[in-house]
């Protein structure tokens, strides 16, 4: 029996992903939404800039306009849904059985899916983050409030926002492998990414530590938008980068174990 080469698995997963019309729509929606949300925020500050006090101008953070939280929360949800649907949709349609019959090495199948998903979302994230930063700062530069990509905080924010998409997509992928049904997988992913951070008291050091270990608070720290509350236990930058590493790795390993041990 012919054994499928890994590059053949990559090609097969690539074809599967792009054979869905929803993929094109989702990727376009993510990129366009990211830019539109940043443009909206930058235009608002551009319009209001003449009325800002000297104190407010001095404390103004142009990076926040590049990556406004309300817009990027939607983008996180969209990325997580793409990851969940990539595998849960295959279980729902029954196509996973055909895939595993053709390629009995289930770990290789999962690895190929993870590689394709992470690569595609990384490219989309890079486009969305770079465009959002560039356009928003060009608007703010007209009033002398823009930031340069050469600034350490700006470069970190762009890198974190780029990586945020594959991180959320792989978390959704892990949830999709565990749940195996599209709608519940999207609901669980949404709860994990967007609602779980709200469940923890960030004024208490222990619950704040759990809060800071979640993907969204880690991203907020890296882009410079931590919550401003009394007695806040703010996450460290290295700790936030560690969160970005641990979550997708654990999600991918979870998917590999679940697919390997459970029958489709």
Backbone as JSON, one array per atom type, in Angstrom:
{
  "sequence": "XXXXXXXXXXXXXXXXXXXXXXXXXXXXXXXXXXXXXXXXXXXXXXXXXXXXXXXXXXXXXXXXXXXXXXXXXXXXXXXXXXXXXXXXXXXXXXXXXXXXXXXXXXXXXXXXXXXXXXXXXXXXXXXXXXXXXXXXXXXXXXXXXXXXXXXXXXXXXXXXXXXXXXXXXXXXXXXXXXXXXXXXXXXXXXXXXXXXXXXXXXXXXXXXXXXXXXXXXXXXXXXXXXXXXXXXXXXXXXXXXXXXXXXXXXXXXXXXXXXXXXXX",
  "N": [[0.85, -1.2, 0.0], [0.52, 2.2, -0.84], [2.13, 4.79, 0.86], [1.14, 7.88, 2.03], [2.92, 10.85, 1.39], [4.14, 13.48, 3.51], [4.05, 16.02, 2.39], [2.13, 15.62, 0.5], [-0.1, 15.33, 2.12], [-0.22, 17.9, 3.15], [-0.82, 19.3, 0.82], [-3.32, 18.2, 0.26], [-4.85, 19.06, 2.47], [-4.68, 21.78, 2.07], [-6.12, 22.08, -0.3], [-8.64, 21.21, 0.58], [-9.25, 23.22, 2.45], [-9.4, 25.57, 0.87], [-11.32, 24.9, -0.9], [-13.73, 25.47, 0.12], [-16.2, 27.9, -0.04], [-16.73, 29.54, 2.06], [-14.29, 29.97, 3.24], [-12.88, 31.89, 1.74], [-14.55, 34.09, 2.12], [-14.4, 34.37, 4.91], [-11.66, 34.94, 5.39], [-11.36, 37.32, 3.95], [-13.2, 38.9, 5.34], [-12.03, 39.04, 7.87], [-9.58, 40.43, 7.35], [-10.48, 42.85, 6.13], [-12.23, 43.84, 8.08], [-10.48, 44.3, 10.21], [-8.95, 46.46, 9.26], [-10.96, 48.39, 8.83], [-12.03, 48.8, 11.41], [-9.79, 49.93, 12.68], [-9.4, 52.21, 11.14], [-11.76, 53.59, 11.69], [-11.4, 54.15, 14.44], [-9.06, 55.73, 14.35], [-9.87, 57.9, 12.75], [-11.8, 59.03, 14.38], [-10.26, 60.02, 16.54], [-8.62, 61.73, 15.1], [-10.48, 63.62, 14.22], [-11.34, 64.66, 16.67], [-9.06, 65.66, 17.77], [-8.23, 68.49, 17.81], [-9.72, 69.43, 19.97], [-8.71, 68.13, 22.19], [-7.16, 68.18, 25.38], [-3.94, 69.39, 26.57], [-2.88, 67.58, 28.36], [-4.26, 65.21, 27.73], [-3.41, 64.82, 25.13], [-0.72, 64.32, 25.59], [-0.82, 61.86, 26.87], [-1.88, 60.26, 24.97], [-2.35, 57.27, 23.13], [-1.35, 56.07, 20.21], [-1.21, 53.49, 19.23], [-3.35, 52.11, 20.22], [-5.4, 52.92, 18.56], [-4.71, 51.61, 16.25], [-5.17, 48.97, 16.87], [-7.91, 48.54, 18.01], [-9.73, 47.35, 20.77], [-12.46, 46.45, 20.68], [-12.88, 45.91, 17.98], [-10.94, 43.98, 17.39], [-11.64, 41.91, 19.03], [-13.81, 40.83, 17.69], [-12.45, 39.9, 15.46], [-10.82, 37.93, 16.59], [-12.79, 36.1, 17.31], [-13.74, 35.37, 14.78], [-11.44, 34.17, 13.68], [-11.08, 32.03, 15.47], [-13.42, 30.62, 14.92], [-12.97, 29.82, 12.27], [-10.87, 27.98, 12.64], [-12.18, 26.07, 14.26], [-14.21, 25.16, 12.55], [-12.72, 23.98, 10.55], [-12.02, 21.38, 11.29], [-14.21, 20.36, 12.75], [-16.25, 20.63, 10.93], [-15.53, 18.73, 9.07], [-15.88, 16.39, 10.49], [-18.63, 16.59, 10.9], [-19.64, 16.33, 8.31], [-18.85, 13.82, 7.68], [-16.66, 13.37, 6.18], [-14.25, 12.98, 7.38], [-13.94, 10.29, 7.87], [-13.35, 9.16, 5.39], [-10.94, 10.45, 4.93], [-9.3, 9.38, 6.98], [-9.32, 6.72, 6.32], [-7.95, 6.75, 3.92], [-5.54, 7.78, 4.81], [-4.11, 6.28, 7.25], [-2.43, 7.11, 9.32], [-3.14, 8.97, 11.78], [-2.1, 11.01, 13.34], [-0.39, 12.28, 11.58], [-2.22, 13.36, 9.8], [-3.56, 15.21, 11.42], [-1.4, 16.88, 12.03], [-0.79, 17.92, 9.5], [-3.11, 19.39, 9.0], [-2.92, 21.28, 11.05], [-0.55, 22.64, 10.35], [-1.24, 23.79, 7.85], [-3.46, 25.37, 8.58], [-2.29, 27.1, 10.52], [-0.33, 28.38, 8.97], [-1.82, 29.71, 6.96], [-3.47, 31.41, 8.51], [-1.51, 32.89, 9.75], [-0.45, 34.39, 7.65], [-2.73, 35.87, 6.9], [-3.11, 37.21, 9.32], [-0.76, 38.76, 9.39], [-1.14, 40.46, 7.19], [-3.51, 41.78, 7.99], [-2.73, 42.99, 10.44], [-0.5, 44.59, 9.7], [-1.65, 46.28, 7.75], [-3.67, 47.52, 9.26], [-2.17, 48.91, 11.18], [-0.55, 50.55, 9.52], [-2.41, 52.14, 8.02], [-3.96, 53.41, 10.03], [-1.99, 54.87, 11.44], [-1.1, 56.56, 9.45], [-3.32, 58.2, 9.13], [-3.39, 59.43, 11.67], [-0.96, 60.72, 11.62], [-1.37, 63.05, 10.31], [-2.14, 64.88, 12.18], [0.03, 64.91, 13.71], [0.22, 62.8, 15.52], [0.81, 60.16, 15.1], [2.41, 56.9, 15.27], [5.62, 55.34, 14.82], [6.68, 52.39, 13.1], [9.09, 51.57, 13.93], [9.26, 51.96, 16.63], [9.61, 50.29, 19.74], [7.29, 49.38, 21.21], [5.34, 49.57, 19.25], [6.17, 47.77, 17.26], [6.04, 45.4, 18.7], [3.28, 45.28, 19.19], [2.25, 44.97, 16.6], [3.4, 42.52, 15.91], [2.26, 40.85, 17.88], [-0.46, 41.05, 17.23], [-0.44, 39.98, 14.71], [0.24, 37.3, 15.26], [-1.9, 36.62, 16.8], [-4.08, 35.69, 15.3], [-3.41, 33.03, 14.19], [-3.08, 31.82, 16.72], [-5.66, 31.96, 17.93], [-7.1, 30.57, 15.97], [-5.97, 27.99, 16.12], [-6.67, 27.3, 18.7], [-9.44, 27.17, 18.39], [-9.42, 25.04, 16.61], [-8.52, 22.91, 18.22], [-10.67, 22.78, 20.02], [-12.71, 22.15, 18.21], [-11.91, 19.59, 17.38], [-12.31, 18.2, 19.72], [-15.05, 18.58, 20.33], [-16.47, 18.11, 17.92], [-18.76, 18.87, 16.54], [-20.12, 21.44, 14.57], [-21.62, 23.85, 15.36], [-21.71, 23.7, 18.32], [-18.93, 23.69, 18.68], [-18.1, 26.21, 17.79], [-19.48, 27.79, 19.64], [-18.3, 26.99, 22.09], [-15.66, 27.76, 21.6], [-15.98, 30.52, 21.34], [-16.83, 31.11, 23.94], [-14.57, 30.38, 25.42], [-12.58, 32.1, 24.4], [-13.64, 34.77, 24.48], [-15.52, 35.12, 26.6], [-14.6, 33.82, 28.91], [-12.43, 35.4, 30.09], [-13.89, 37.35, 31.45], [-14.83, 36.18, 33.7], [-13.16, 36.25, 35.84], [-11.85, 37.77, 38.75], [-9.91, 40.48, 38.53], [-8.65, 41.98, 40.41], [-7.8, 40.45, 42.44], [-4.9, 38.64, 43.31], [-4.58, 35.86, 42.72], [-6.75, 34.98, 41.09], [-6.4, 36.86, 39.13], [-4.03, 36.0, 38.02], [-4.84, 33.68, 36.69], [-6.59, 34.84, 34.87], [-4.77, 36.4, 33.39], [-3.46, 34.41, 32.07], [-4.96, 33.71, 29.93], [-5.74, 33.85, 26.39], [-6.79, 36.33, 25.24], [-6.46, 38.43, 27.26], [-3.64, 38.28, 27.31], [-2.95, 39.15, 24.75], [-3.97, 41.76, 24.92], [-2.21, 42.84, 26.77], [0.19, 42.76, 25.34], [-0.24, 44.5, 23.23], [-0.45, 46.78, 24.62], [-2.8, 47.48, 25.95], [-3.82, 46.97, 28.66], [-6.26, 46.35, 31.27], [-7.35, 49.11, 33.19], [-7.57, 49.31, 36.37], [-8.1, 49.63, 39.91], [-5.52, 48.27, 41.98], [-4.6, 46.48, 40.1], [-3.24, 43.51, 38.81], [-1.03, 43.34, 36.64], [-0.15, 41.49, 33.75], [3.08, 40.19, 32.81], [5.22, 41.06, 30.05], [6.93, 38.97, 28.94], [5.55, 36.79, 30.07], [3.09, 37.0, 28.78], [3.82, 36.51, 26.14], [4.53, 33.87, 26.47], [2.03, 32.73, 26.96], [0.96, 32.95, 24.42], [2.4, 31.0, 23.17], [1.94, 28.59, 24.56], [-0.89, 28.03, 24.53], [-1.74, 27.47, 21.71], [-0.04, 25.28, 21.19], [-0.81, 23.37, 23.1], [-3.48, 23.07, 22.3], [-3.15, 21.98, 19.72], [-1.86, 19.57, 20.35], [-3.85, 18.38, 21.89], [-5.82, 18.02, 19.93], [-4.51, 16.16, 18.3], [-4.29, 13.93, 20.02], [-6.99, 13.37, 20.58], [-8.09, 12.84, 18.03], [-6.56, 10.64, 17.35], [-7.22, 8.71, 19.28], [-10.02, 8.47, 19.45], [-12.75, 7.11, 17.7], [-14.02, 8.09, 14.49]],
  "CA": [[0.0, 0.0, 0.0], [1.29, 3.42, -0.94], [2.04, 5.65, 2.03], [1.08, 9.28, 1.63], [3.98, 11.71, 1.88], [3.6, 14.58, 4.29], [3.75, 17.15, 1.51], [0.84, 15.31, -0.12], [-1.12, 15.66, 3.11], [-0.3, 19.36, 3.18], [-1.53, 19.72, -0.39], [-4.72, 17.8, 0.39], [-5.51, 19.96, 3.42], [-4.76, 23.09, 1.41], [-7.24, 22.01, -1.24], [-9.87, 21.15, 1.38], [-9.52, 24.53, 3.05], [-9.76, 26.57, -0.13], [-12.47, 24.45, -1.7], [-14.92, 26.0, 0.77], [-16.4, 29.31, -0.33], [-16.72, 30.29, 3.31], [-12.91, 30.31, 3.57], [-12.56, 33.17, 1.11], [-15.32, 35.12, 2.81], [-13.89, 34.56, 6.27], [-10.37, 35.6, 5.35], [-11.59, 38.71, 3.53], [-13.89, 39.59, 6.42], [-11.06, 39.3, 8.93], [-8.65, 41.47, 6.94], [-11.18, 44.11, 5.91], [-12.75, 44.32, 9.36], [-9.36, 44.82, 10.99], [-8.61, 47.79, 8.75], [-12.08, 49.31, 9.04], [-12.1, 49.16, 12.83], [-8.68, 50.83, 13.0], [-9.68, 53.49, 10.47], [-12.82, 54.25, 12.47], [-10.82, 54.68, 15.68], [-8.12, 56.8, 14.02], [-10.62, 59.06, 12.26], [-12.46, 59.66, 15.53], [-9.26, 60.81, 17.26], [-8.2, 62.79, 14.19], [-11.53, 64.64, 14.23], [-11.44, 65.26, 17.99], [-7.74, 66.1, 18.23], [-8.14, 69.92, 18.18], [-10.37, 69.68, 21.26], [-8.04, 67.42, 23.27], [-6.3, 68.99, 26.26], [-2.51, 69.06, 26.47], [-2.66, 66.35, 29.15], [-4.76, 64.07, 26.98], [-2.51, 64.61, 23.99], [0.53, 63.74, 26.08], [-1.05, 60.47, 27.25], [-2.55, 59.57, 23.86], [-1.67, 56.06, 22.64], [-1.78, 55.83, 18.83], [-1.28, 52.06, 18.94], [-4.7, 51.67, 20.53], [-6.23, 53.15, 17.37], [-4.36, 50.59, 15.26], [-5.73, 47.69, 17.3], [-8.97, 48.77, 19.0], [-10.13, 46.08, 21.38], [-13.77, 45.98, 20.25], [-12.76, 45.36, 16.64], [-10.12, 42.77, 17.35], [-12.38, 40.81, 19.66], [-14.56, 40.22, 16.59], [-11.49, 39.19, 14.6], [-10.46, 36.72, 17.33], [-13.91, 35.18, 17.19], [-13.76, 34.86, 13.41], [-10.31, 33.26, 13.52], [-11.38, 30.81, 16.22], [-14.46, 29.89, 14.2], [-12.34, 29.18, 11.11], [-10.16, 26.81, 13.13], [-13.13, 25.06, 14.72], [-14.92, 24.6, 11.4], [-11.82, 23.22, 9.7], [-12.06, 19.97, 11.64], [-15.56, 19.96, 13.16], [-17.04, 20.5, 9.71], [-15.18, 17.46, 8.43], [-16.57, 15.36, 11.26], [-20.07, 16.72, 10.68], [-19.98, 15.85, 6.97], [-18.42, 12.42, 7.54], [-15.47, 13.29, 5.31], [-13.09, 12.55, 8.16], [-13.78, 8.84, 7.74], [-12.63, 8.94, 4.12], [-9.56, 10.93, 5.12], [-8.55, 8.47, 7.83], [-9.14, 5.46, 5.58], [-6.88, 6.99, 2.94], [-4.3, 8.03, 5.55], [-4.31, 5.71, 8.59], [-1.62, 7.81, 10.31], [-4.0, 10.08, 12.19], [-1.29, 12.13, 13.83], [0.1, 13.01, 10.41], [-3.36, 14.12, 9.28], [-3.76, 16.38, 12.29], [-0.25, 17.76, 11.86], [-0.95, 18.62, 8.23], [-4.18, 20.39, 9.2], [-2.38, 22.34, 11.91], [0.43, 23.41, 9.57], [-1.95, 24.59, 6.85], [-4.26, 26.38, 9.28], [-1.41, 28.09, 11.14], [0.33, 29.16, 7.93], [-2.79, 30.6, 6.32], [-3.89, 32.44, 9.45], [-0.37, 33.76, 9.99], [-0.4, 35.35, 6.53], [-3.87, 36.77, 7.05], [-2.82, 38.06, 10.47], [0.27, 39.73, 9.02], [-1.76, 41.46, 6.32], [-4.46, 42.56, 8.77], [-2.02, 43.81, 11.44], [0.31, 45.61, 9.02], [-2.54, 47.26, 7.13], [-4.33, 48.29, 10.32], [-1.2, 49.83, 11.75], [-0.12, 51.54, 8.54], [-3.49, 53.07, 7.67], [-4.33, 54.22, 11.2], [-0.93, 55.82, 11.76], [-1.09, 57.57, 8.39], [-4.39, 59.15, 9.47], [-2.99, 60.19, 12.86], [0.22, 61.53, 11.31], [-1.84, 64.35, 9.82], [-2.19, 65.79, 13.33], [1.27, 64.72, 14.45], [0.01, 61.88, 16.64], [1.07, 58.8, 14.68], [3.58, 56.19, 15.79], [6.46, 54.69, 13.83], [6.83, 50.96, 13.3], [10.38, 51.36, 14.56], [9.15, 52.04, 18.08], [9.5, 48.92, 20.29], [5.92, 49.02, 21.54], [4.57, 49.42, 18.01], [6.57, 46.52, 16.62], [5.49, 44.31, 19.52], [1.83, 45.23, 18.98], [2.0, 44.4, 15.27], [3.76, 41.09, 15.96], [1.27, 40.15, 18.69], [-1.72, 41.0, 16.49], [-0.22, 39.02, 13.63], [0.21, 35.94, 15.82], [-3.18, 36.38, 17.46], [-4.99, 34.93, 14.44], [-3.14, 31.59, 14.28], [-3.31, 31.35, 18.09], [-7.1, 31.74, 18.11], [-7.54, 29.53, 15.04], [-5.56, 26.68, 16.63], [-7.52, 27.01, 19.86], [-10.69, 26.71, 17.81], [-9.18, 23.72, 16.03], [-8.5, 21.95, 19.32], [-12.04, 22.64, 20.5], [-13.47, 21.45, 17.17], [-11.55, 18.16, 17.43], [-12.87, 17.63, 20.93], [-16.51, 18.65, 20.31], [-16.83, 17.4, 16.69], [-19.96, 19.43, 15.92], [-19.73, 22.8, 14.21], [-22.23, 24.89, 16.19], [-21.16, 23.68, 19.68], [-17.5, 24.03, 18.66], [-18.01, 27.67, 17.7], [-19.95, 28.34, 20.91], [-17.27, 26.74, 23.11], [-14.51, 28.6, 21.25], [-16.35, 31.88, 21.71], [-16.83, 31.19, 25.41], [-13.19, 30.3, 25.89], [-11.8, 33.26, 24.0], [-14.2, 36.08, 24.78], [-16.29, 35.21, 27.84], [-13.83, 33.33, 30.06], [-11.72, 36.44, 30.83], [-14.8, 38.14, 32.27], [-15.23, 35.4, 34.88], [-12.14, 36.3, 36.89], [-11.63, 39.03, 39.46], [-8.51, 40.84, 38.26], [-8.07, 42.69, 41.54], [-7.23, 39.42, 43.32], [-3.69, 38.14, 42.64], [-4.69, 34.48, 42.24], [-7.65, 34.93, 39.93], [-5.78, 37.68, 38.09], [-3.02, 35.16, 37.34], [-5.56, 32.83, 35.74], [-7.06, 35.76, 33.83], [-3.64, 36.79, 32.54], [-3.0, 33.25, 31.33], [-5.86, 33.5, 28.81], [-5.19, 34.48, 25.17], [-7.19, 37.72, 25.0], [-5.69, 39.33, 28.14], [-2.24, 38.29, 26.9], [-2.86, 40.05, 23.59], [-4.18, 43.13, 25.4], [-0.96, 43.28, 27.41], [1.24, 42.93, 24.35], [-0.51, 45.69, 22.43], [-0.44, 47.94, 25.49], [-4.15, 47.85, 26.38], [-4.3, 46.26, 29.85], [-7.33, 47.03, 31.99], [-6.89, 50.08, 34.17], [-8.42, 49.21, 37.54], [-7.3, 49.66, 41.14], [-4.88, 47.03, 42.43], [-4.49, 45.57, 38.97], [-2.04, 42.68, 38.72], [-0.81, 43.3, 35.2], [0.72, 40.42, 33.28], [4.36, 40.6, 32.26], [5.33, 40.85, 28.61], [7.37, 37.6, 28.68], [4.47, 35.86, 30.41], [2.08, 37.07, 27.73], [4.34, 35.77, 24.97], [4.45, 32.44, 26.81], [0.63, 32.35, 26.73], [0.8, 32.81, 22.97], [3.04, 29.74, 22.76], [1.37, 27.42, 25.24], [-2.26, 27.71, 24.12], [-1.85, 26.74, 20.44], [0.66, 24.0, 21.27], [-1.69, 22.45, 23.85], [-4.65, 22.8, 21.46], [-2.75, 21.06, 18.64], [-1.62, 18.25, 20.95], [-5.16, 17.85, 22.25], [-6.46, 17.55, 18.7], [-3.82, 14.94, 17.85], [-4.65, 12.84, 20.92], [-8.43, 13.06, 20.41], [-8.31, 12.21, 16.71], [-5.88, 9.35, 17.35], [-7.83, 7.73, 20.2], [-11.48, 8.32, 19.28], [-13.22, 6.74, 16.36], [-14.85, 9.16, 13.92]],
  "C": [[0.88, 1.24, 0.0], [1.05, 4.29, 0.28], [2.09, 7.1, 1.57], [2.25, 10.05, 2.23], [3.37, 12.91, 2.59], [3.25, 15.77, 3.41], [2.45, 16.9, 0.74], [-0.31, 15.6, 0.83], [-1.32, 17.16, 3.2], [-1.11, 19.85, 1.98], [-3.01, 19.37, -0.29], [-5.47, 18.72, 1.34], [-5.65, 21.36, 2.86], [-5.96, 23.13, 0.47], [-8.57, 21.99, -0.49], [-10.25, 22.53, 1.91], [-10.04, 25.52, 2.03], [-10.87, 26.13, -1.06], [-13.79, 24.95, -1.12], [-15.05, 27.49, 0.46], [-16.36, 30.15, 0.93], [-15.31, 30.71, 3.7], [-12.56, 31.68, 3.01], [-13.28, 34.31, 1.82], [-14.78, 35.42, 4.19], [-12.57, 35.31, 6.28], [-10.52, 37.07, 4.95], [-12.24, 39.51, 4.64], [-12.92, 39.95, 7.54], [-10.16, 40.48, 8.56], [-9.33, 42.83, 6.79], [-11.69, 44.69, 7.22], [-11.64, 44.93, 10.21], [-9.02, 46.24, 10.56], [-9.73, 48.79, 9.04], [-12.21, 49.74, 10.49], [-10.99, 50.14, 13.21], [-8.88, 52.19, 12.35], [-10.73, 54.28, 11.24], [-12.25, 54.89, 13.73], [-9.89, 55.86, 15.39], [-8.84, 58.05, 13.54], [-11.31, 59.79, 13.41], [-11.46, 60.53, 16.3], [-8.74, 61.96, 16.4], [-9.2, 63.95, 14.24], [-11.56, 65.38, 15.57], [-10.14, 65.87, 18.49], [-7.67, 67.58, 18.61], [-8.75, 70.22, 19.55], [-9.72, 68.97, 22.43], [-7.17, 68.38, 24.09], [-4.85, 68.56, 26.08], [-2.2, 67.77, 27.23], [-3.12, 65.12, 28.38], [-3.88, 63.78, 25.77], [-1.22, 63.93, 24.42], [0.36, 62.26, 26.42], [-1.67, 59.64, 26.13], [-1.7, 58.4, 23.36], [-2.15, 55.75, 21.23], [-1.9, 54.35, 18.49], [-2.67, 51.51, 19.24], [-5.63, 51.87, 19.34], [-5.94, 52.12, 16.28], [-5.04, 49.26, 15.58], [-6.8, 47.9, 18.37], [-9.55, 47.45, 19.48], [-11.46, 45.55, 20.83], [-13.72, 45.37, 18.85], [-12.01, 44.05, 16.62], [-10.73, 41.62, 18.12], [-13.23, 40.08, 18.61], [-13.64, 39.39, 15.7], [-11.03, 37.89, 15.27], [-11.54, 35.66, 17.19], [-13.95, 34.56, 15.8], [-12.63, 33.87, 13.17], [-10.55, 31.95, 14.25], [-12.43, 29.97, 15.52], [-13.89, 29.18, 12.97], [-11.62, 27.91, 11.55], [-11.1, 25.7, 13.56], [-13.81, 24.37, 13.54], [-14.02, 23.72, 10.53], [-11.88, 21.73, 10.01], [-13.46, 19.51, 12.04], [-16.46, 19.79, 11.94], [-16.77, 19.19, 8.99], [-15.8, 16.28, 9.18], [-18.07, 15.39, 10.98], [-20.49, 16.16, 9.32], [-19.64, 14.38, 6.78], [-17.19, 12.26, 6.69], [-14.25, 12.81, 6.06], [-12.87, 11.05, 8.04], [-13.0, 8.5, 6.47], [-11.17, 9.33, 4.26], [-8.73, 9.92, 5.9], [-8.4, 7.08, 7.21], [-8.0, 5.61, 4.59], [-5.53, 7.17, 3.62], [-4.48, 7.52, 6.98], [-3.51, 6.41, 9.69], [-2.36, 9.08, 10.72], [-3.21, 11.28, 12.7], [-0.75, 12.96, 12.67], [-1.0, 13.86, 9.79], [-3.56, 15.38, 10.1], [-2.61, 17.38, 12.11], [-0.37, 18.58, 10.57], [-2.02, 19.71, 8.34], [-3.66, 21.58, 10.0], [-1.42, 23.24, 11.13], [-0.27, 24.33, 8.58], [-2.74, 25.71, 7.53], [-3.38, 27.48, 9.85], [-0.76, 28.98, 10.08], [-0.62, 30.16, 7.29], [-3.18, 31.74, 7.26], [-2.75, 33.38, 9.81], [-0.25, 34.81, 8.89], [-1.53, 36.36, 6.63], [-3.65, 37.73, 8.22], [-1.79, 39.13, 10.15], [-0.3, 40.84, 8.16], [-2.68, 42.38, 7.13], [-3.74, 43.5, 9.74], [-1.23, 44.92, 10.77], [-0.57, 46.69, 8.4], [-3.22, 48.13, 8.17], [-3.39, 49.32, 10.92], [-0.85, 50.94, 10.76], [-1.18, 52.58, 8.24], [-3.82, 53.98, 8.85], [-3.26, 55.26, 11.52], [-0.77, 56.89, 10.68], [-2.16, 58.63, 8.65], [-3.97, 60.03, 10.64], [-1.79, 61.08, 12.59], [-0.18, 62.92, 10.84], [-1.96, 65.37, 10.94], [-0.97, 65.6, 14.22], [1.16, 63.75, 15.61], [0.33, 60.43, 16.3], [2.33, 58.21, 15.29], [4.34, 55.56, 14.62], [6.59, 53.2, 14.14], [8.15, 50.63, 13.98], [10.35, 51.44, 16.07], [8.92, 50.64, 18.65], [8.07, 48.5, 20.59], [5.08, 48.79, 20.3], [4.9, 48.1, 17.33], [6.02, 45.32, 17.38], [3.99, 44.16, 19.3], [1.49, 44.62, 17.63], [2.3, 42.91, 15.27], [2.71, 40.3, 16.74], [-0.05, 40.01, 17.94], [-1.62, 40.07, 15.29], [-0.39, 37.59, 14.13], [-1.13, 35.6, 16.46], [-4.09, 35.5, 16.61], [-4.67, 33.44, 14.43], [-3.34, 31.03, 15.68], [-4.78, 31.03, 18.29], [-7.62, 30.63, 17.2], [-7.17, 28.15, 15.56], [-6.32, 26.32, 17.89], [-8.87, 26.5, 19.38], [-10.56, 25.32, 17.21], [-9.19, 22.64, 17.11], [-9.89, 21.7, 19.87], [-12.88, 21.86, 19.5], [-13.18, 19.96, 17.16], [-12.19, 17.49, 18.62], [-14.4, 17.54, 20.85], [-17.1, 17.93, 19.1], [-18.13, 17.89, 16.03], [-19.75, 20.92, 15.75], [-20.31, 23.86, 15.16], [-21.71, 24.87, 17.62], [-19.68, 24.07, 19.72], [-17.31, 25.54, 18.6], [-18.43, 28.32, 19.02], [-18.89, 28.18, 22.01], [-16.05, 27.62, 22.86], [-14.78, 30.05, 21.64], [-16.31, 32.08, 23.22], [-15.41, 31.23, 25.95], [-12.41, 31.57, 25.61], [-12.34, 34.57, 24.57], [-14.87, 36.19, 26.13], [-15.49, 34.78, 29.07], [-13.06, 34.43, 30.79], [-12.6, 37.26, 31.76], [-15.16, 37.45, 33.59], [-14.28, 35.56, 36.05], [-12.0, 37.71, 37.45], [-10.17, 39.42, 39.31], [-7.91, 41.72, 39.35], [-7.48, 41.73, 42.56], [-6.03, 38.79, 42.63], [-3.82, 36.74, 42.06], [-5.58, 34.38, 41.02], [-7.12, 35.79, 38.79], [-4.73, 36.88, 37.32], [-3.68, 34.24, 36.32], [-6.06, 33.67, 34.57], [-5.95, 36.1, 32.85], [-3.11, 35.64, 31.69], [-3.92, 32.91, 30.15], [-5.39, 34.29, 27.6], [-5.54, 35.95, 25.0], [-6.48, 38.69, 25.95], [-4.21, 39.39, 27.77], [-2.04, 39.22, 25.72], [-3.02, 41.5, 24.02], [-2.92, 43.68, 26.05], [0.1, 43.58, 26.37], [1.01, 44.14, 23.45], [-0.63, 46.95, 23.3], [-1.8, 48.39, 25.94], [-4.61, 47.05, 27.6], [-5.42, 47.05, 30.52], [-6.73, 47.98, 33.03], [-7.87, 50.08, 35.33], [-7.54, 49.25, 38.79], [-6.73, 48.27, 41.47], [-4.73, 46.0, 41.31], [-3.16, 44.81, 38.99], [-1.76, 42.43, 37.24], [0.15, 42.18, 34.85], [2.04, 41.0, 32.79], [4.36, 40.35, 30.75], [5.86, 39.45, 28.29], [6.29, 36.56, 28.99], [3.39, 35.85, 29.35], [2.54, 36.37, 26.46], [4.27, 34.27, 25.23], [3.03, 31.92, 26.61], [0.38, 32.11, 25.26], [1.41, 31.52, 22.45], [2.28, 28.54, 23.29], [-0.01, 27.05, 24.69], [-2.34, 26.98, 22.78], [-1.16, 25.39, 20.46], [-0.22, 22.97, 21.99], [-2.91, 22.09, 23.0], [-4.32, 21.81, 20.35], [-2.51, 19.66, 19.18], [-2.93, 17.59, 21.36], [-5.87, 17.29, 21.03], [-5.83, 16.24, 18.23], [-4.22, 13.74, 18.72], [-6.09, 12.4, 20.69], [-8.66, 12.34, 19.1], [-7.69, 10.81, 16.7], [-6.64, 8.3, 18.16], [-9.32, 7.48, 19.96], [-11.82, 7.98, 17.85], [-14.11, 7.85, 15.81], [-16.33, 8.78, 13.89]]
}
